[in-house]
Amino acid sequence: MRDMTLLLMLVALGWISFIRPWVGLLALIFVGVLHPQGYATGFMQGFPAYLALFFVVVLAASWQFFRQRAWPFLFWDWRMAGLALLWVQFILTTILGLNPWAGWPRLMEVTKILPLVLMVLLLIDARTKLNWLLLTVTLSLAVVMLKGGYWAFITGFHDRVYGPPGSQYADNNEFAVATAMAIPLLALWYRETESKALRWIAAILIALGFASALSSWSRGGLLSIGMVALLLVWHSRRKWLAIPLLLGGGGLAFMGLSDKWFARMQTIATPELEGSAATRLELWRLGWDYALQHPWTGGGFSSWIYLTLPVGGSRAWHSAYIELAVEHGFPGLVLWGSLVLGSAVSLTLLIARNRRWHLPGLTDQAAMLRASLAAYMVGAAFLSIAYWELLFLLLASAILMSRFAKAERVNRMG
């Protein structure tokens, strides 16, 4: 039954894609973020749902452009040059890498992000469409947050919450950071909708999101939602109400957490006292030393297979920053960091400029997107999530937000 439902859903989404390619792009993002095929148990297990829908959207968009005899407009932004240079560095470090047999397949896997980013930049050509894109990302994650938050409450926060099987955030730690990134986007939905019923739904989903992140037992996730909570209060129009609600809700949640949970979180301050945290520190030391010895090209993709042998081998560097420095040298780290941090700065400038421009909704959108990126940057310090598709979707959204804000300002000036 579950597999048949998934098949019918994909057929329906494919049909919609041919009618409205940009809506098909939203459907593609929905499948990519929610990863529904991970819940299949029968004939749809392992089915390339994302790839199949991707080709449908590409064909539909190509036919639309051909039929209208209009080439798509690609807005230029400095981050496009940054992306191009970053991928040149990826190719260079893969050629010179320690582990080419695993590095090249990994490069191909990471490069799959670029077509999606390109389609977002081409098909999302209006601010209303950008609003729908952000809402699609939000609700895709909210579906899993709803399940995770419900599970957290019925188990009394004693059982860990995980993401969609087979997705980039299937693990509890990654899912906690993804949840923290989704909460500001839910807050944006709460602010923009005028329906009281939808506001209640958004508020409940935000509460369940915090519960999901807490019940993931993730230390990086805890720091991420802490950052989100601070930024939500900072941008709240009713701080006198937001602060008591946050403190009260947090107090109720912490009352239900076990002593083991608190013992695990306390290792954030004293990592040397806990086994996995101490191993992480040793991995960071190894990685940083290697990056200093090979500052220009690093070791390439999947070089951890050899470099972590002194500590018994590991699946990851447990830090996106160390991961970039080790695999692609400091040029790779600087290019990647400029995209992420630069986008946060760009959004901050939009907020400041909108005090003069007075474009409706822009301040809230930029602030919540920046909060989502801030949650990512905090979580990335503890997880190997440098190549997340979700991150690049937010970066593309930041590019589009700048584009539409400038266009609206020009139109207002006449």
PDB file of N, CA and C in Angstrom, residues 40-128:
ATOM      1  N   ALA A  40       9.640   3.292   1.652  1.00  0.00           N
ATOM      2  CA  ALA A  40       9.069   2.190   0.871  1.00  0.00           C
ATOM      3  C   ALA A  40       9.544   0.852   1.423  1.00  0.00           C
ATOM      4  N   THR A  41       8.679  -0.146   1.317  1.00  0.00           N
ATOM      5  CA  THR A  41       9.015  -1.482   1.837  1.00  0.00           C
ATOM      6  C   THR A  41       8.890  -2.572   0.777  1.00  0.00           C
ATOM      7  N   GLY A  42       8.411  -2.211  -0.420  1.00  0.00           N
ATOM      8  CA  GLY A  42       8.186  -3.220  -1.458  1.00  0.00           C
ATOM      9  C   GLY A  42       8.891  -2.884  -2.755  1.00  0.00           C
ATOM     10  N   PHE A  43       8.135  -2.864  -3.853  1.00  0.00           N
ATOM     11  CA  PHE A  43       8.734  -2.725  -5.174  1.00  0.00           C
ATOM     12  C   PHE A  43       9.321  -1.334  -5.434  1.00  0.00           C
ATOM     13  N   MET A  44       8.956  -0.333  -4.619  1.00  0.00           N
ATOM     14  CA  MET A  44       9.500   1.015  -4.803  1.00  0.00           C
ATOM     15  C   MET A  44      10.787   1.241  -4.020  1.00  0.00           C
ATOM     16  N   GLN A  45      11.226   0.231  -3.274  1.00  0.00           N
ATOM     17  CA  GLN A  45      12.479   0.345  -2.529  1.00  0.00           C
ATOM     18  C   GLN A  45      13.632   0.480  -3.515  1.00  0.00           C
ATOM     19  N   GLY A  46      14.431   1.508  -3.349  1.00  0.00           N
ATOM     20  CA  GLY A  46      15.556   1.713  -4.245  1.00  0.00           C
ATOM     21  C   GLY A  46      15.197   2.382  -5.556  1.00  0.00           C
ATOM     22  N   PHE A  47      13.918   2.689  -5.772  1.00  0.00           N
ATOM     23  CA  PHE A  47      13.514   3.347  -7.019  1.00  0.00           C
ATOM     24  C   PHE A  47      14.076   4.770  -7.053  1.00  0.00           C
ATOM     25  N   PRO A  48      14.707   5.186  -8.172  1.00  0.00           N
ATOM     26  CA  PRO A  48      15.290   6.539  -8.254  1.00  0.00           C
ATOM     27  C   PRO A  48      14.220   7.601  -8.469  1.00  0.00           C
ATOM     28  N   ALA A  49      13.412   7.822  -7.453  1.00  0.00           N
ATOM     29  CA  ALA A  49      12.276   8.747  -7.570  1.00  0.00           C
ATOM     30  C   ALA A  49      12.745  10.157  -7.913  1.00  0.00           C
ATOM     31  N   TYR A  50      13.784  10.608  -7.245  1.00  0.00           N
ATOM     32  CA  TYR A  50      14.282  11.964  -7.480  1.00  0.00           C
ATOM     33  C   TYR A  50      14.796  12.110  -8.906  1.00  0.00           C
ATOM     34  N   LEU A  51      15.586  11.140  -9.360  1.00  0.00           N
ATOM     35  CA  LEU A  51      16.167  11.209 -10.702  1.00  0.00           C
ATOM     36  C   LEU A  51      15.084  11.183 -11.773  1.00  0.00           C
ATOM     37  N   ALA A  52      14.084  10.327 -11.593  1.00  0.00           N
ATOM     38  CA  ALA A  52      12.996  10.232 -12.569  1.00  0.00           C
ATOM     39  C   ALA A  52      12.241  11.555 -12.668  1.00  0.00           C
ATOM     40  N   LEU A  53      11.922  12.131 -11.519  1.00  0.00           N
ATOM     41  CA  LEU A  53      11.191  13.399 -11.524  1.00  0.00           C
ATOM     42  C   LEU A  53      12.067  14.533 -12.043  1.00  0.00           C
ATOM     43  N   PHE A  54      13.358  14.458 -11.784  1.00  0.00           N
ATOM     44  CA  PHE A  54      14.292  15.472 -12.280  1.00  0.00           C
ATOM     45  C   PHE A  54      14.256  15.546 -13.805  1.00  0.00           C
ATOM     46  N   PHE A  55      14.316  14.394 -14.470  1.00  0.00           N
ATOM     47  CA  PHE A  55      14.293  14.381 -15.933  1.00  0.00           C
ATOM     48  C   PHE A  55      12.956  14.890 -16.468  1.00  0.00           C
ATOM     49  N   VAL A  56      11.877  14.584 -15.775  1.00  0.00           N
ATOM     50  CA  VAL A  56      10.563  15.089 -16.193  1.00  0.00           C
ATOM     51  C   VAL A  56      10.539  16.617 -16.127  1.00  0.00           C
ATOM     52  N   VAL A  57      11.064  17.183 -15.043  1.00  0.00           N
ATOM     53  CA  VAL A  57      11.074  18.640 -14.881  1.00  0.00           C
ATOM     54  C   VAL A  57      11.963  19.292 -15.938  1.00  0.00           C
ATOM     55  N   VAL A  58      13.121  18.695 -16.220  1.00  0.00           N
ATOM     56  CA  VAL A  58      14.024  19.241 -17.243  1.00  0.00           C
ATOM     57  C   VAL A  58      13.349  19.235 -18.611  1.00  0.00           C
ATOM     58  N   LEU A  59      12.703  18.125 -18.970  1.00  0.00           N
ATOM     59  CA  LEU A  59      12.004  18.037 -20.254  1.00  0.00           C
ATOM     60  C   LEU A  59      10.864  19.052 -20.333  1.00  0.00           C
ATOM     61  N   ALA A  60      10.107  19.170 -19.246  1.00  0.00           N
ATOM     62  CA  ALA A  60       8.983  20.108 -19.233  1.00  0.00           C
ATOM     63  C   ALA A  60       9.464  21.552 -19.365  1.00  0.00           C
ATOM     64  N   ALA A  61      10.534  21.895 -18.640  1.00  0.00           N
ATOM     65  CA  ALA A  61      11.064  23.257 -18.709  1.00  0.00           C
ATOM     66  C   ALA A  61      11.643  23.548 -20.090  1.00  0.00           C
ATOM     67  N   SER A  62      12.355  22.574 -20.661  1.00  0.00           N
ATOM     68  CA  SER A  62      12.931  22.755 -21.997  1.00  0.00           C
ATOM     69  C   SER A  62      11.833  22.975 -23.031  1.00  0.00           C
ATOM     70  N   TRP A  63      10.760  22.187 -22.955  1.00  0.00           N
ATOM     71  CA  TRP A  63       9.643  22.336 -23.881  1.00  0.00           C
ATOM     72  C   TRP A  63       8.966  23.693 -23.715  1.00  0.00           C
ATOM     73  N   GLN A  64       8.855  24.155 -22.476  1.00  0.00           N
ATOM     74  CA  GLN A  64       8.241  25.463 -22.233  1.00  0.00           C
ATOM     75  C   GLN A  64       9.072  26.574 -22.850  1.00  0.00           C
ATOM     76  N   PHE A  65      10.389  26.526 -22.654  1.00  0.00           N
ATOM     77  CA  PHE A  65      11.255  27.556 -23.217  1.00  0.00           C
ATOM     78  C   PHE A  65      11.220  27.522 -24.745  1.00  0.00           C
ATOM     79  N   PHE A  66      11.204  26.314 -25.327  1.00  0.00           N
ATOM     80  CA  PHE A  66      11.162  26.179 -26.783  1.00  0.00           C
ATOM     81  C   PHE A  66       9.840  26.701 -27.341  1.00  0.00           C
ATOM     82  N   ARG A  67       8.748  26.364 -26.686  1.00  0.00           N
ATOM     83  CA  ARG A  67       7.424  26.753 -27.160  1.00  0.00           C
ATOM     84  C   ARG A  67       7.232  28.262 -27.084  1.00  0.00           C
ATOM     85  N   GLN A  68       7.767  28.873 -26.032  1.00  0.00           N
ATOM     86  CA  GLN A  68       7.609  30.315 -25.859  1.00  0.00           C
ATOM     87  C   GLN A  68       8.663  31.116 -26.618  1.00  0.00           C
ATOM     88  N   ARG A  69       9.643  30.407 -27.208  1.00  0.00           N
ATOM     89  CA  ARG A  69      10.728  31.053 -27.943  1.00  0.00           C
ATOM     90  C   ARG A  69      11.433  32.114 -27.092  1.00  0.00           C
ATOM     91  N   ALA A  70      11.611  31.794 -25.834  1.00  0.00           N
ATOM     92  CA  ALA A  70      12.244  32.739 -24.906  1.00  0.00           C
ATOM     93  C   ALA A  70      13.302  32.006 -24.095  1.00  0.00           C
ATOM     94  N   TRP A  71      14.544  32.489 -24.171  1.00  0.00           N
ATOM     95  CA  TRP A  71      15.605  31.898 -23.375  1.00  0.00           C
ATOM     96  C   TRP A  71      15.449  32.328 -21.926  1.00  0.00           C
ATOM     97  N   PRO A  72      15.707  31.431 -21.005  1.00  0.00           N
ATOM     98  CA  PRO A  72      15.582  31.800 -19.583  1.00  0.00           C
ATOM     99  C   PRO A  72      16.629  32.829 -19.195  1.00  0.00           C
ATOM    100  N   PHE A  73      16.252  33.703 -18.287  1.00  0.00           N
ATOM    101  CA  PHE A  73      17.152  34.759 -17.831  1.00  0.00           C
ATOM    102  C   PHE A  73      17.870  34.304 -16.568  1.00  0.00           C
ATOM    103  N   LEU A  74      19.197  34.388 -16.595  1.00  0.00           N
ATOM    104  CA  LEU A  74      20.003  34.008 -15.432  1.00  0.00           C
ATOM    105  C   LEU A  74      20.581  35.269 -14.814  1.00  0.00           C
ATOM    106  N   PHE A  75      20.096  35.599 -13.639  1.00  0.00           N
ATOM    107  CA  PHE A  75      20.549  36.787 -12.920  1.00  0.00           C
ATOM    108  C   PHE A  75      21.971  36.569 -12.413  1.00  0.00           C
ATOM    109  N   TRP A  76      22.869  37.516 -12.690  1.00  0.00           N
ATOM    110  CA  TRP A  76      24.257  37.356 -12.259  1.00  0.00           C
ATOM    111  C   TRP A  76      24.428  37.804 -10.810  1.00  0.00           C
ATOM    112  N   ASP A  77      25.184  37.006 -10.078  1.00  0.00           N
ATOM    113  CA  ASP A  77      25.460  37.299  -8.681  1.00  0.00           C
ATOM    114  C   ASP A  77      26.866  36.794  -8.383  1.00  0.00           C
ATOM    115  N   TRP A  78      27.561  37.476  -7.493  1.00  0.00           N
ATOM    116  CA  TRP A  78      28.935  37.099  -7.187  1.00  0.00           C
ATOM    117  C   TRP A  78      29.052  35.665  -6.697  1.00  0.00           C
ATOM    118  N   ARG A  79      27.980  35.123  -6.093  1.00  0.00           N
ATOM    119  CA  ARG A  79      28.029  33.756  -5.592  1.00  0.00           C
ATOM    120  C   ARG A  79      28.100  32.724  -6.707  1.00  0.00           C
ATOM    121  N   MET A  80      27.671  33.088  -7.912  1.00  0.00           N
ATOM    122  CA  MET A  80      27.805  32.167  -9.038  1.00  0.00           C
ATOM    123  C   MET A  80      29.278  31.966  -9.388  1.00  0.00           C
ATOM    124  N   ALA A  81      30.039  33.045  -9.363  1.00  0.00           N
ATOM    125  CA  ALA A  81      31.481  32.923  -9.574  1.00  0.00           C
ATOM    126  C   ALA A  81      32.111  32.105  -8.452  1.00  0.00           C
ATOM    127  N   GLY A  82      31.638  32.311  -7.225  1.00  0.00           N
ATOM    128  CA  GLY A  82      32.140  31.527  -6.100  1.00  0.00           C
ATOM    129  C   GLY A  82      31.856  30.051  -6.262  1.00  0.00           C
ATOM    130  N   LEU A  83      30.651  29.716  -6.722  1.00  0.00           N
ATOM    131  CA  LEU A  83      30.305  28.311  -6.966  1.00  0.00           C
ATOM    132  C   LEU A  83      31.193  27.707  -8.038  1.00  0.00           C
ATOM    133  N   ALA A  84      31.400  28.448  -9.130  1.00  0.00           N
ATOM    134  CA  ALA A  84      32.229  27.940 -10.225  1.00  0.00           C
ATOM    135  C   ALA A  84      33.662  27.687  -9.752  1.00  0.00           C
ATOM    136  N   LEU A  85      34.225  28.626  -9.013  1.00  0.00           N
ATOM    137  CA  LEU A  85      35.592  28.462  -8.509  1.00  0.00           C
ATOM    138  C   LEU A  85      35.677  27.320  -7.505  1.00  0.00           C
ATOM    139  N   LEU A  86      34.643  27.160  -6.687  1.00  0.00           N
ATOM    140  CA  LEU A  86      34.635  26.072  -5.712  1.00  0.00           C
ATOM    141  C   LEU A  86      34.664  24.729  -6.419  1.00  0.00           C
ATOM    142  N   TRP A  87      33.874  24.586  -7.493  1.00  0.00           N
ATOM    143  CA  TRP A  87      33.865  23.302  -8.196  1.00  0.00           C
ATOM    144  C   TRP A  87      35.160  23.072  -8.980  1.00  0.00           C
ATOM    145  N   VAL A  88      35.801  24.127  -9.444  1.00  0.00           N
ATOM    146  CA  VAL A  88      37.127  23.978 -10.059  1.00  0.00           C
ATOM    147  C   VAL A  88      38.108  23.436  -9.024  1.00  0.00           C
ATOM    148  N   GLN A  89      38.033  23.959  -7.808  1.00  0.00           N
ATOM    149  CA  GLN A  89      38.888  23.460  -6.726  1.00  0.00           C
ATOM    150  C   GLN A  89      38.563  22.009  -6.407  1.00  0.00           C
ATOM    151  N   PHE A  90      37.277  21.643  -6.410  1.00  0.00           N
ATOM    152  CA  PHE A  90      36.878  20.254  -6.175  1.00  0.00           C
ATOM    153  C   PHE A  90      37.518  19.326  -7.208  1.00  0.00           C
ATOM    154  N   ILE A  91      37.473  19.732  -8.473  1.00  0.00           N
ATOM    155  CA  ILE A  91      38.037  18.900  -9.546  1.00  0.00           C
ATOM    156  C   ILE A  91      39.550  18.780  -9.381  1.00  0.00           C
ATOM    157  N   LEU A  92      40.202  19.902  -9.083  1.00  0.00           N
ATOM    158  CA  LEU A  92      41.657  19.893  -8.908  1.00  0.00           C
ATOM    159  C   LEU A  92      42.072  18.991  -7.754  1.00  0.00           C
ATOM    160  N   THR A  93      41.398  19.102  -6.625  1.00  0.00           N
ATOM    161  CA  THR A  93      41.769  18.287  -5.464  1.00  0.00           C
ATOM    162  C   THR A  93      41.440  16.812  -5.679  1.00  0.00           C
ATOM    163  N   THR A  94      40.454  16.530  -6.515  1.00  0.00           N
ATOM    164  CA  THR A  94      40.144  15.131  -6.829  1.00  0.00           C
ATOM    165  C   THR A  94      41.219  14.532  -7.720  1.00  0.00           C
ATOM    166  N   ILE A  95      41.710  15.318  -8.681  1.00  0.00           N
ATOM    167  CA  ILE A  95      42.791  14.852  -9.560  1.00  0.00           C
ATOM    168  C   ILE A  95      44.044  14.545  -8.752  1.00  0.00           C
ATOM    169  N   LEU A  96      44.344  15.394  -7.773  1.00  0.00           N
ATOM    170  CA  LEU A  96      45.561  15.245  -6.975  1.00  0.00           C
ATOM    171  C   LEU A  96      45.318  14.516  -5.658  1.00  0.00           C
ATOM    172  N   GLY A  97      44.130  13.972  -5.467  1.00  0.00           N
ATOM    173  CA  GLY A  97      43.740  13.420  -4.179  1.00  0.00           C
ATOM    174  C   GLY A  97      44.423  12.123  -3.796  1.00  0.00           C
ATOM    175  N   LEU A  98      44.327  11.799  -2.508  1.00  0.00           N
ATOM    176  CA  LEU A  98      44.909  10.567  -1.975  1.00  0.00           C
ATOM    177  C   LEU A  98      44.118   9.329  -2.379  1.00  0.00           C
ATOM    178  N   ASN A  99      42.847   9.505  -2.657  1.00  0.00           N
ATOM    179  CA  ASN A  99      41.953   8.363  -2.807  1.00  0.00           C
ATOM    180  C   ASN A  99      41.071   8.525  -4.051  1.00  0.00           C
ATOM    181  N   PRO A 100      41.679   8.506  -5.256  1.00  0.00           N
ATOM    182  CA  PRO A 100      40.895   8.779  -6.470  1.00  0.00           C
ATOM    183  C   PRO A 100      39.805   7.759  -6.746  1.00  0.00           C
ATOM    184  N   TRP A 101      39.987   6.492  -6.339  1.00  0.00           N
ATOM    185  CA  TRP A 101      38.968   5.480  -6.632  1.00  0.00           C
ATOM    186  C   TRP A 101      37.653   5.774  -5.909  1.00  0.00           C
ATOM    187  N   ALA A 102      37.738   6.449  -4.754  1.00  0.00           N
ATOM    188  CA  ALA A 102      36.523   6.859  -4.049  1.00  0.00           C
ATOM    189  C   ALA A 102      36.225   8.344  -4.258  1.00  0.00           C
ATOM    190  N   GLY A 103      37.255   9.120  -4.613  1.00  0.00           N
ATOM    191  CA  GLY A 103      37.091  10.558  -4.769  1.00  0.00           C
ATOM    192  C   GLY A 103      36.252  10.950  -5.977  1.00  0.00           C
ATOM    193  N   TRP A 104      36.484  10.283  -7.120  1.00  0.00           N
ATOM    194  CA  TRP A 104      35.727  10.640  -8.324  1.00  0.00           C
ATOM    195  C   TRP A 104      34.234  10.340  -8.189  1.00  0.00           C
ATOM    196  N   PRO A 105      33.843   9.166  -7.692  1.00  0.00           N
ATOM    197  CA  PRO A 105      32.398   8.947  -7.473  1.00  0.00           C
ATOM    198  C   PRO A 105      31.791   9.958  -6.505  1.00  0.00           C
ATOM    199  N   ARG A 106      32.562  10.335  -5.484  1.00  0.00           N
ATOM    200  CA  ARG A 106      32.059  11.320  -4.522  1.00  0.00           C
ATOM    201  C   ARG A 106      31.886  12.691  -5.190  1.00  0.00           C
ATOM    202  N   LEU A 107      32.825  13.046  -6.066  1.00  0.00           N
ATOM    203  CA  LEU A 107      32.705  14.308  -6.798  1.00  0.00           C
ATOM    204  C   LEU A 107      31.445  14.311  -7.659  1.00  0.00           C
ATOM    205  N   MET A 108      31.187  13.193  -8.345  1.00  0.00           N
ATOM    206  CA  MET A 108      29.986  13.098  -9.183  1.00  0.00           C
ATOM    207  C   MET A 108      28.716  13.232  -8.336  1.00  0.00           C
ATOM    208  N   GLU A 109      28.753  12.637  -7.152  1.00  0.00           N
ATOM    209  CA  GLU A 109      27.593  12.706  -6.261  1.00  0.00           C
ATOM    210  C   GLU A 109      27.341  14.137  -5.791  1.00  0.00           C
ATOM    211  N   VAL A 110      28.413  14.838  -5.428  1.00  0.00           N
ATOM    212  CA  VAL A 110      28.274  16.213  -4.952  1.00  0.00           C
ATOM    213  C   VAL A 110      27.851  17.144  -6.093  1.00  0.00           C
ATOM    214  N   THR A 111      28.342  16.876  -7.293  1.00  0.00           N
ATOM    215  CA  THR A 111      28.048  17.734  -8.442  1.00  0.00           C
ATOM    216  C   THR A 111      26.578  17.684  -8.837  1.00  0.00           C
ATOM    217  N   LYS A 112      25.851  16.671  -8.394  1.00  0.00           N
ATOM    218  CA  LYS A 112      24.411  16.594  -8.684  1.00  0.00           C
ATOM    219  C   LYS A 112      23.648  17.773  -8.085  1.00  0.00           C
ATOM    220  N   ILE A 113      24.277  18.484  -7.165  1.00  0.00           N
ATOM    221  CA  ILE A 113      23.635  19.656  -6.564  1.00  0.00           C
ATOM    222  C   ILE A 113      23.475  20.771  -7.594  1.00  0.00           C
ATOM    223  N   LEU A 114      24.453  20.911  -8.497  1.00  0.00           N
ATOM    224  CA  LEU A 114      24.487  22.057  -9.400  1.00  0.00           C
ATOM    225  C   LEU A 114      23.283  22.155 -10.333  1.00  0.00           C
ATOM    226  N   PRO A 115      22.840  21.053 -10.985  1.00  0.00           N
ATOM    227  CA  PRO A 115      21.648  21.182 -11.843  1.00  0.00           C
ATOM    228  C   PRO A 115      20.416  21.677 -11.096  1.00  0.00           C
ATOM    229  N   LEU A 116      20.252  21.238  -9.845  1.00  0.00           N
ATOM    230  CA  LEU A 116      19.106  21.699  -9.058  1.00  0.00           C
ATOM    231  C   LEU A 116      19.215  23.194  -8.791  1.00  0.00           C
ATOM    232  N   VAL A 117      20.412  23.653  -8.401  1.00  0.00           N
ATOM    233  CA  VAL A 117      20.615  25.079  -8.145  1.00  0.00           C
ATOM    234  C   VAL A 117      20.339  25.887  -9.409  1.00  0.00           C
ATOM    235  N   LEU A 118      20.821  25.389 -10.558  1.00  0.00           N
ATOM    236  CA  LEU A 118      20.607  26.089 -11.823  1.00  0.00           C
ATOM    237  C   LEU A 118      19.120  26.183 -12.157  1.00  0.00           C
ATOM    238  N   MET A 119      18.391  25.092 -11.959  1.00  0.00           N
ATOM    239  CA  MET A 119      16.955  25.116 -12.241  1.00  0.00           C
ATOM    240  C   MET A 119      16.222  26.075 -11.313  1.00  0.00           C
ATOM    241  N   VAL A 120      16.633  26.135 -10.062  1.00  0.00           N
ATOM    242  CA  VAL A 120      16.014  27.083  -9.128  1.00  0.00           C
ATOM    243  C   VAL A 120      16.229  28.514  -9.613  1.00  0.00           C
ATOM    244  N   LEU A 121      17.446  28.827 -10.034  1.00  0.00           N
ATOM    245  CA  LEU A 121      17.761  30.183 -10.479  1.00  0.00           C
ATOM    246  C   LEU A 121      17.044  30.547 -11.777  1.00  0.00           C
ATOM    247  N   LEU A 122      16.737  29.543 -12.611  1.00  0.00           N
ATOM    248  CA  LEU A 122      16.084  29.802 -13.897  1.00  0.00           C
ATOM    249  C   LEU A 122      14.560  29.831 -13.795  1.00  0.00           C
ATOM    250  N   LEU A 123      13.985  28.911 -13.030  1.00  0.00           N
ATOM    251  CA  LEU A 123      12.530  28.755 -13.009  1.00  0.00           C
ATOM    252  C   LEU A 123      11.836  29.599 -11.946  1.00  0.00           C
ATOM    253  N   ILE A 124      12.547  29.925 -10.881  1.00  0.00           N
ATOM    254  CA  ILE A 124      11.947  30.773  -9.836  1.00  0.00           C
ATOM    255  C   ILE A 124      12.230  32.222 -10.218  1.00  0.00           C
ATOM    256  N   ASP A 125      11.311  32.809 -10.977  1.00  0.00           N
ATOM    257  CA  ASP A 125      11.534  34.133 -11.559  1.00  0.00           C
ATOM    258  C   ASP A 125      10.626  35.212 -10.975  1.00  0.00           C
ATOM    259  N   ALA A 126      10.030  34.948  -9.848  1.00  0.00           N
ATOM    260  CA  ALA A 126       9.193  35.948  -9.179  1.00  0.00           C
ATOM    261  C   ALA A 126       9.250  35.707  -7.677  1.00  0.00           C
ATOM    262  N   ARG A 127       9.027  36.767  -6.930  1.00  0.00           N
ATOM    263  CA  ARG A 127       9.143  36.654  -5.475  1.00  0.00           C
ATOM    264  C   ARG A 127       8.070  35.735  -4.894  1.00  0.00           C
ATOM    265  N   THR A 128       6.890  35.712  -5.514  1.00  0.00           N
ATOM    266  CA  THR A 128       5.845  34.799  -5.038  1.00  0.00           C
ATOM    267  C   THR A 128       6.282  33.348  -5.204  1.00  0.00           C
TER     268      THR A 128
END
